[in-house]
Amino acid sequence: MEKNNNKSFLEKLWTRKIPQYLGTYLAVGFGLFQFIQSVIIQRYGINDVWQDRYLFIWLILTPAVFILVYYGYQPNGKEVYEKKKWPKYFIITNIILGLGISLFLINGKDNITDKETELIALVDEQGKEVKAIVPDLRKVKSIALFQFENLTKNKELDWMGVAMSTLLDFNLEQRPEFYVSSSFELSPHYQRSGVPLFTAPNIGVQRNIAKKSRNDYFTKISFEKTDGIYTFSGDLYQTKNNKSVLKINVSNADIFLALDAIRDQIFESISTDYDIKDKDLANFDSNFTLPASALVTSNVKALEHYIKSSITLFKNPSALNELIAEGKKAIELDPNCSMCYLSVGGAYFGQGNQTESLKYLKDAIKYGSALPKRMQFYPKQLFYSLQNNSDALMKLLEFHKDLYPYDFNTYKLLLTRYTINGGVEKAKALMQEAVENGNRELGLLELYKIQLSNNNFADAKGSLDQLTKEFPEREQNRLLYADLYEEQGKIKEAKTILLKEESLDPFNTSIQRRIAYLDFINLNFEDALKRIDKGLSEATSLSDSLSYMRSKYSYAHSMGQVKKALGLIKDYEELAIKQQPIINVMFSNYTKKTLLYQSIGQLEGVEEVLEQLGTFMPNSYDNFRCGINLQAIYYGYPLVGDNSDYLLCKDSVFKSQGEGFVDLFDLSKAYIEKDYSKCIGVFENSSADLEKLIGFKFFIADIYHKSGNSKRALEIMKNEVAKKTQDPLNYLKLAEILEKEDKTESKKYLDITLGFLANADANYIPLKKAKALEKRLAE
């Protein structure tokens, strides 16, 4: 004993095997942590908080293990513990504190809600009650399904790789906890990664795309064909650690049965039982197991035509005639193919042939009534949109949101209507619902955008900080801080962030355009235009060229160069139809083109654009005409037709859009009748967010100014120009408001306006207004 007491502390550590035992404890504990993380948590859908609790307890108990070994590893260890009470008390206290802190402080509420899986009764857009499972969001699985690699050495079968990915997508998404991205949905990430569409990238690229597209898992599957037997082999990988969680090996002469087998393997590997105690659920899971042959078509040749039509669209969006021809061949082979009708109906919509589009969409809905609910939404959504049936569309979207709360696209589609008819608070509540339902990333991002657009900078920063904390791998977050500075008019700080990002990613088109934009709104027109021209000359892809062209015609418009802007839009459209259907191109530009024609009083140009739109979508002609005239009222430009023509818009268009649009019409009617007090009354008493719906601050300020409230008008416009602005009409409106109150200040903002319009077309109406104000100020 004495001899042992004479040993140094380090000698005692070694004699009592402290390094060996602690090393074993840490190694075994780490191995158990990996097992919990990669097997227990993922296999059984348990909340990630338990791995955090385990990690905390494992580490915090290290002192207790040290004391236990140090005093226990000796012949008379028991006597030592009886003689020295503190080691025992220390170990007990360490254990109690570790367990207590892990349970009460690590609760996981910041990461996901405690909402459990439930069976709910919903009402669809037709008023029918539908029972559905809404899974505990901890059980949600997202998978990137890359096209299957063709190893048959027969390139004619490449289409099958895409078809297998698509069918497996539909097959898996029968279960409500699965959200899948097929090779079509992953195509934008292919382009950003420089990978040709409809090829099978290597596993490193696949994992990178899966991470960028925010998928938990991804597949790498290949197929071969020998003596009429298809063999599918590959893996299902976990994205975060690139580990295979399932080895896939299926052989069958029937590709549909093979896909069913792969589906079942994936379900068994990463899906879980719902654990709902409800007698109605006894056979409910049978709704999730339709065979692959029932989802698109059981006719392989029809499937080939359907898939090839879709590939055609993605490779060449302007080749709609070819798409329609392929789709019709599929329908001839299988007249019950709902997805084939949808493909053809969508193509006719892209061509602007509304009559044929509605015809095929009706058949898509008719033959799709037996398909899983998730496959029925899009044709109905497109059908109601073409019919301008906003009531049915809203009910459908609400139903979709409640049935698949993790699907963020539905929230986005609802957001505009919520904002219009319920104001900012209702929009925030919708996004908070998205956050609480599990899609925290996209919900927080959109909440940040809402707060930012409403000048709630502190709240916006809070949401952005939270987004960055919870999703630190999101590289885009750094650019969002530049937005935060930009919206506050802190151009220098915003540009500093962007220049740093440019040094890390010098070929990023978005960053280049944003730096140019900051220069432009900071009145460095020459630098902005040089950067855009340089980017356009160096662009290596169609998408990059189009993005620079959008900036170029936007700046030409801001500078009053109408003829040049119209020419640039024409060039843009001729290029854009190589990338997207012509109807999409027209929709994206018709307000810009009509506004340019309105700004020089050339109403025949406006009428021409309206006629083109009417040819494509006759049912929506009144919507376009009324919307364009409302745009003219905002800007003080001449209307198409006269005032009485516009007044018909209330019943023909605005009423069908909801209460917010009715209030907007009443405000615009009072404005053209010069009843500005009534304008203010409608504006301030509306339950809708008319400020957000109008969007143009110079119009809102003009109403206050003409109603006699110059103080409020000044406040609105000073806030707007303090943030910097691309639109010189904001500076012009501020100059007009200040004309009688402070001529010096008025001239300051007028000079900025004239700087924008130094090379404007002579017949540009804002230039004429600016020149008239300049003349008055000189008197």
Coordinates of C-alpha atoms in Angstrom, one line a residue, residues 14 75 169 192 226 240 309 326 336 348 382 464 468 471 523 570 583 605 759:
W14 CA -1.0 3.8 -15.8
P75 CA -7.3 -4.9 -4.5
D169 CA -41.1 7.9 -58.1
R192 CA -25.9 23.7 -62.5
T226 CA -30.1 -11.2 -70.6
K240 CA -25.3 12.9 -45.4
S309 CA -42.4 12.9 -75.1
E326 CA -45.4 11.1 -79.1
N336 CA -56.7 4.9 -70.3
Y348 CA -51.4 22.3 -75.9
L382 CA -54.0 23.2 -64.4
L464 CA -32.1 34.3 -41.3
T468 CA -28.3 29.6 -40.9
F471 CA -29.0 24.6 -42.0
L523 CA -26.2 55.4 -59.8
K570 CA -37.6 40.5 -78.9
I583 CA -46.8 30.5 -73.7
G605 CA -48.6 48.1 -79.5
N759 CA -30.6 59.1 -72.9

